[in-house]
Tab-separated table of C-alpha atoms and ligand atoms in Angstrom:
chain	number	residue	atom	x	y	z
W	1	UNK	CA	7.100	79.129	-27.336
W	2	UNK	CA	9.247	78.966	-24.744
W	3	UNK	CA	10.123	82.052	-22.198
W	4	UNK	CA	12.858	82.159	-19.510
W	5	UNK	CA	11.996	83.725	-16.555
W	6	UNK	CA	14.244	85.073	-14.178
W	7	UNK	CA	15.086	87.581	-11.121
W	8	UNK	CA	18.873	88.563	-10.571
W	9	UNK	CA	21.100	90.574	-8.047
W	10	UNK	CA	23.526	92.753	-10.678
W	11	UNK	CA	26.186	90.534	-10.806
W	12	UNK	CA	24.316	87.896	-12.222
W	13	UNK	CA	23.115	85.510	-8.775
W	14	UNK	CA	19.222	83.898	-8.480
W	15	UNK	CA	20.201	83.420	-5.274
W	16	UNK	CA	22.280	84.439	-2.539
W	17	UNK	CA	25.131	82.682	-1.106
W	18	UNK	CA	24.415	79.562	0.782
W	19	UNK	CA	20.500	79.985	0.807
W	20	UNK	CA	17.591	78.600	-1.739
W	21	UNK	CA	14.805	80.995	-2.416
W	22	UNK	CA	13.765	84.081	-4.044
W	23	UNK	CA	12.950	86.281	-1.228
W	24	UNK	CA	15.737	88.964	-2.334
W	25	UNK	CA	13.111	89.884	-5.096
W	26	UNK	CA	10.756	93.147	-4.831
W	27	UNK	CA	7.191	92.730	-4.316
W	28	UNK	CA	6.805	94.578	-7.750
W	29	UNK	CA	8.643	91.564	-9.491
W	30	UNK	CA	6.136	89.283	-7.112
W	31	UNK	CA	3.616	91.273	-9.058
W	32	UNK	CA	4.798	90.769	-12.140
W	33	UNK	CA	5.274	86.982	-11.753
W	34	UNK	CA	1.668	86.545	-10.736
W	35	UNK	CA	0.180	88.527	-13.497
W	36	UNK	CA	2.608	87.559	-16.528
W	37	UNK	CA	2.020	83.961	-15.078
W	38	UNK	CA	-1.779	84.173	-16.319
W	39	UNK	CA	-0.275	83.733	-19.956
W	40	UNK	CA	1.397	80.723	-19.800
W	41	UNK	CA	-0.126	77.177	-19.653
W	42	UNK	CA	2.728	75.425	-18.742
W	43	UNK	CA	5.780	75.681	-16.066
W	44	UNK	CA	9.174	73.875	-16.125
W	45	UNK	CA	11.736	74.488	-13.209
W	46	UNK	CA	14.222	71.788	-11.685
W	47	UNK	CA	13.635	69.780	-8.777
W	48	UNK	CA	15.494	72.121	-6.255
W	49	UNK	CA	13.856	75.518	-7.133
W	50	UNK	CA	10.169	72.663	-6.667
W	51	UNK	CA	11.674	72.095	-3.647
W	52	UNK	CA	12.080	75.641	-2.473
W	53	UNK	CA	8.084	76.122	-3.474
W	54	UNK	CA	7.214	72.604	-3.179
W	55	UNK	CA	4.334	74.011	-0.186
W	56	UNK	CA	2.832	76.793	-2.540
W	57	UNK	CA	2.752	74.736	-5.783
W	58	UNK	CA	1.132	71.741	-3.706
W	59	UNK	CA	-1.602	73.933	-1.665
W	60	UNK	CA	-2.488	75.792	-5.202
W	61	UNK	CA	-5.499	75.076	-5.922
W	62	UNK	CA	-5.437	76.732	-9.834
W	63	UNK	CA	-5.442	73.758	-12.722
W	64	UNK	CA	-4.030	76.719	-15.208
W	65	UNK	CA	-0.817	75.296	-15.111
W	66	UNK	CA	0.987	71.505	-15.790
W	67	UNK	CA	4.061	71.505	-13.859
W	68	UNK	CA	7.297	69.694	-14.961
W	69	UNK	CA	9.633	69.226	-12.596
W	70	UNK	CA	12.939	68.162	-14.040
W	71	UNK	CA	15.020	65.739	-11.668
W	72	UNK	CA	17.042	62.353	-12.049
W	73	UNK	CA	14.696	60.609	-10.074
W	74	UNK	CA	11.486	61.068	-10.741
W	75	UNK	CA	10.482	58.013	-8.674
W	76	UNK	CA	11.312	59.471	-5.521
W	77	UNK	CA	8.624	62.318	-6.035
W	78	UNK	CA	5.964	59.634	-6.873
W	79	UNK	CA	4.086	61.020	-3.581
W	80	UNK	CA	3.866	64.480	-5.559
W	81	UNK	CA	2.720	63.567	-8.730
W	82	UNK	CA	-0.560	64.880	-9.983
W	83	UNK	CA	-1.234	63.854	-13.716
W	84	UNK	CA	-1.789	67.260	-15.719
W	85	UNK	CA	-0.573	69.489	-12.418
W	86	UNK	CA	2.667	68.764	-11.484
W	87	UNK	CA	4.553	65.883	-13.083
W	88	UNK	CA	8.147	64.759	-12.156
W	89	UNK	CA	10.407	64.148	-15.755
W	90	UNK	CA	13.670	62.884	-16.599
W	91	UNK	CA	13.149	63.213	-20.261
W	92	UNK	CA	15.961	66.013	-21.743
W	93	UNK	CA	15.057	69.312	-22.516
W	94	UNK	CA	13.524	68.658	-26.328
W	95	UNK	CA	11.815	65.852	-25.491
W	96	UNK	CA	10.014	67.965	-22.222
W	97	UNK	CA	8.834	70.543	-25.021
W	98	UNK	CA	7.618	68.275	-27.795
W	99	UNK	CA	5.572	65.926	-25.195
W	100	UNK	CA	3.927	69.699	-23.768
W	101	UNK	CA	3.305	70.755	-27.138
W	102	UNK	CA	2.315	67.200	-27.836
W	103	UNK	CA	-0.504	67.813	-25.109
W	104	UNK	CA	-1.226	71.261	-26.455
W	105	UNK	CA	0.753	73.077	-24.535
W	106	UNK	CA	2.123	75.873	-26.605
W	107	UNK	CA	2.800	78.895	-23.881
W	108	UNK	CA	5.518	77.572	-21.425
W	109	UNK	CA	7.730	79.536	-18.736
W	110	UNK	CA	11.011	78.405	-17.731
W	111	UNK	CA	11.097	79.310	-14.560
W	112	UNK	CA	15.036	78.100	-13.238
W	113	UNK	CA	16.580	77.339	-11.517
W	114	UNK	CA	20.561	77.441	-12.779
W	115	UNK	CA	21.146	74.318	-13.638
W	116	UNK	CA	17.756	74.141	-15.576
W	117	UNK	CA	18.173	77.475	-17.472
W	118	UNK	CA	21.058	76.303	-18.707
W	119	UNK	CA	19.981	73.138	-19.698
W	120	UNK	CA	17.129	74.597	-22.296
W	121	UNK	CA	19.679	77.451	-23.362
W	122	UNK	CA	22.410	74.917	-24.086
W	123	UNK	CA	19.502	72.806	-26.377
W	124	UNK	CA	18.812	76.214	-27.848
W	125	UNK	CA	14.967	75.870	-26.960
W	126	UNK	CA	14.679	79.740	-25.439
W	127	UNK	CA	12.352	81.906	-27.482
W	128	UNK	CA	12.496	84.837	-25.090
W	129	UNK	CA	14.470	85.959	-21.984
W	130	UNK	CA	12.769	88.140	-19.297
W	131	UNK	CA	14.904	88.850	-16.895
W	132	UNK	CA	14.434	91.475	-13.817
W	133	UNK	CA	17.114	93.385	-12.241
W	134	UNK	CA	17.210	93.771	-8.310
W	135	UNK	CA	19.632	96.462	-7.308
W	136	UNK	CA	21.567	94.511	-4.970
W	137	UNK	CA	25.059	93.125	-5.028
W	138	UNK	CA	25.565	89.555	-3.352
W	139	UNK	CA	28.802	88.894	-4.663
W	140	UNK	CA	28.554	85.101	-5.014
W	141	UNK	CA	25.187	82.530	-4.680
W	142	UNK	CA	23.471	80.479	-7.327
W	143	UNK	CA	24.679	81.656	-10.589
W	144	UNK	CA	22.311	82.566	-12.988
W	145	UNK	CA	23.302	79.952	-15.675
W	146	UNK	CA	25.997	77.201	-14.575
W	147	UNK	CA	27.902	76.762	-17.149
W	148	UNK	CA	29.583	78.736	-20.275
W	149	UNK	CA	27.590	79.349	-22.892
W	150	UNK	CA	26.997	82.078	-25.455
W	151	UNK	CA	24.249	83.290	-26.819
W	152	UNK	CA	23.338	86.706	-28.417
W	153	UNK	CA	19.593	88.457	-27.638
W	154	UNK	CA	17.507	91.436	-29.161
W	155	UNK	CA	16.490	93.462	-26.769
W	156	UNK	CA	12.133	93.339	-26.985
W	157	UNK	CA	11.187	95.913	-24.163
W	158	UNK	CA	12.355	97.694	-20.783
W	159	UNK	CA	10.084	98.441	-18.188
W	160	UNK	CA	10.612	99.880	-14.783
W	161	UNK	CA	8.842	97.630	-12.390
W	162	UNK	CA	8.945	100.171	-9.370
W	163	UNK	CA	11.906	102.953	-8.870
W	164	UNK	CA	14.254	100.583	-8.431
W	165	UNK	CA	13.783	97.505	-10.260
W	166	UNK	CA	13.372	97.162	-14.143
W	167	UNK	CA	12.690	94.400	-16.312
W	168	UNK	CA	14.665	93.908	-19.355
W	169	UNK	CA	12.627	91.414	-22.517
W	170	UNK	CA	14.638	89.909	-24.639
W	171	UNK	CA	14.136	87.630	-27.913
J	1	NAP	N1	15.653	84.429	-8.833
J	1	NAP	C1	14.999	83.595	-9.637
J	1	NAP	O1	14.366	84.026	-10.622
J	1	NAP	C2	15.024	82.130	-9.364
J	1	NAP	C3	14.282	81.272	-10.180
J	1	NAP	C4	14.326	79.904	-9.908
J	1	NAP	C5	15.101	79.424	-8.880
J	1	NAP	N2	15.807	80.271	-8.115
J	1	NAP	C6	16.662	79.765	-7.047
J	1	NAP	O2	17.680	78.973	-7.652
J	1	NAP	C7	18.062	77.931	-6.764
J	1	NAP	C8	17.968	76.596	-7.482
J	1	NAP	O3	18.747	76.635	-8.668
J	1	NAP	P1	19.790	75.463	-9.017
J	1	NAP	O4	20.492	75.832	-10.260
J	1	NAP	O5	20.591	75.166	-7.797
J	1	NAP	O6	18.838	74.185	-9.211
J	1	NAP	P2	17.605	73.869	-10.221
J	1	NAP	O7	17.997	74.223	-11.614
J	1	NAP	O8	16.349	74.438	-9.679
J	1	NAP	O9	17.474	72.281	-10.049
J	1	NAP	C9	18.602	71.455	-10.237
J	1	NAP	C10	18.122	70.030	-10.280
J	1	NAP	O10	17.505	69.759	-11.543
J	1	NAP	C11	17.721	68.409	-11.891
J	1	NAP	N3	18.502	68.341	-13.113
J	1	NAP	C12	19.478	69.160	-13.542
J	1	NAP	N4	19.964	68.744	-14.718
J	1	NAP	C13	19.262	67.633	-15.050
J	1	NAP	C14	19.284	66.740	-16.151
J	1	NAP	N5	20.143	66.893	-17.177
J	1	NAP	N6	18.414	65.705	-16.164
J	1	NAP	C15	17.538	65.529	-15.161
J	1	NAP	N7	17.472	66.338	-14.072
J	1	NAP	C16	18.324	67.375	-14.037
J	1	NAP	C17	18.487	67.775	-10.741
J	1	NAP	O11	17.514	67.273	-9.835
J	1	NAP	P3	17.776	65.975	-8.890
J	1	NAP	O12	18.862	66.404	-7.955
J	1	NAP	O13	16.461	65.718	-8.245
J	1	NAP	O14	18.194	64.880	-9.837
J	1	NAP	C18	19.217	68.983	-10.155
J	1	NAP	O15	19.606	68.800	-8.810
J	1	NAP	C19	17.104	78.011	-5.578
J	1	NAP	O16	17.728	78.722	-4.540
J	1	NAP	C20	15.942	78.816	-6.114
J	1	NAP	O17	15.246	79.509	-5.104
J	1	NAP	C21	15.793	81.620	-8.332
């Protein structure tokens, strides 16, 4: 089972222009990360979102999760590697999800960025979308998916996080 997590501006950005991170998101979709978090054992994001949280994941001290990290070079972030906690792949997206399941991994989040969204989408590996809605407008940034591709969802559940920011389940 795989679930894409994500937190967008309006018009569709994980990101705002010409800067990495997620610190445009409310601290009630914070609080939702953390706690929907608990029911996954197993993340997936690509090397530059690891990169934006590369402190966190290493300082973490919780052996809930294993942590693929997809990248080209997976030799360069030999230094990082922690067998079972964070492991560096450049296997494509099926492969990633029949080696977790492989391990007994059965509960994975997709956690982005872009590039790496797309990439499962495009394999058609997405069980479920959950996507949160900031109400903010950047006008440009790191796209949501990068590339065309359509796909049609059910909508599962809506659910104000706070006043302002609602979270929209999909399957
Ligand atoms: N708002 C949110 O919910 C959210 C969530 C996640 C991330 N973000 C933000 O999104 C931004 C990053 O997104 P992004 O789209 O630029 O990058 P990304 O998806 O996080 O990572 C892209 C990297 O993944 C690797 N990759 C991509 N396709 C691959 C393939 N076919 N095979 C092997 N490796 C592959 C490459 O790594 P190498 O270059 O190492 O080869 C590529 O540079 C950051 O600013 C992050 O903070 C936001």
């Amino acid at each position: 089972m795989l679930t894409l997590i994500a937190a967008q501006s309006l018009d569709g950005y994980i990101a705002r222009p010409g800067q990495s991170g997620t610190d445009f998101c409310s601290e009630s979709d914070a609080q939702f990360l953390r706690s929907a978090l608990k029911d996954f054992d197993s993340l997936i994001m690509g090397r530059k979102t690891y990169d934006t949280l590369r402190q966190r994941i290493l300082n973490s001290d919780t052996t809930r999760y294993l942590r693929k990290i997809v990248t080209r070079d997976p030799g360069n972030h030999a230094s990082d590697h922690r067998p079972e906690l964070i492991e560096f792949t450049d296997q494509p997206p099926s492969e990633i999800l029949a080696e977790l399941t492989q391990r007994g991994r059965h509960r994975t989040a997709l956690l982005g960025g872009g590039e790496i969204y797309t990439a499962f989408l495009k394999a058609g590996l997405v069980d479920e979308l959950w996507l949160t809605l900031e109400p903010m407008l950047f006008g440009g940034g790191t796209p949501i998916f990068s590339a065309p591709h359509e796909i049609a969802f059910e909508l599962k559940e809506t659910r104000p996080l706070s006043q302002n920011t609602l979270l929209l389940k999909y399957r």
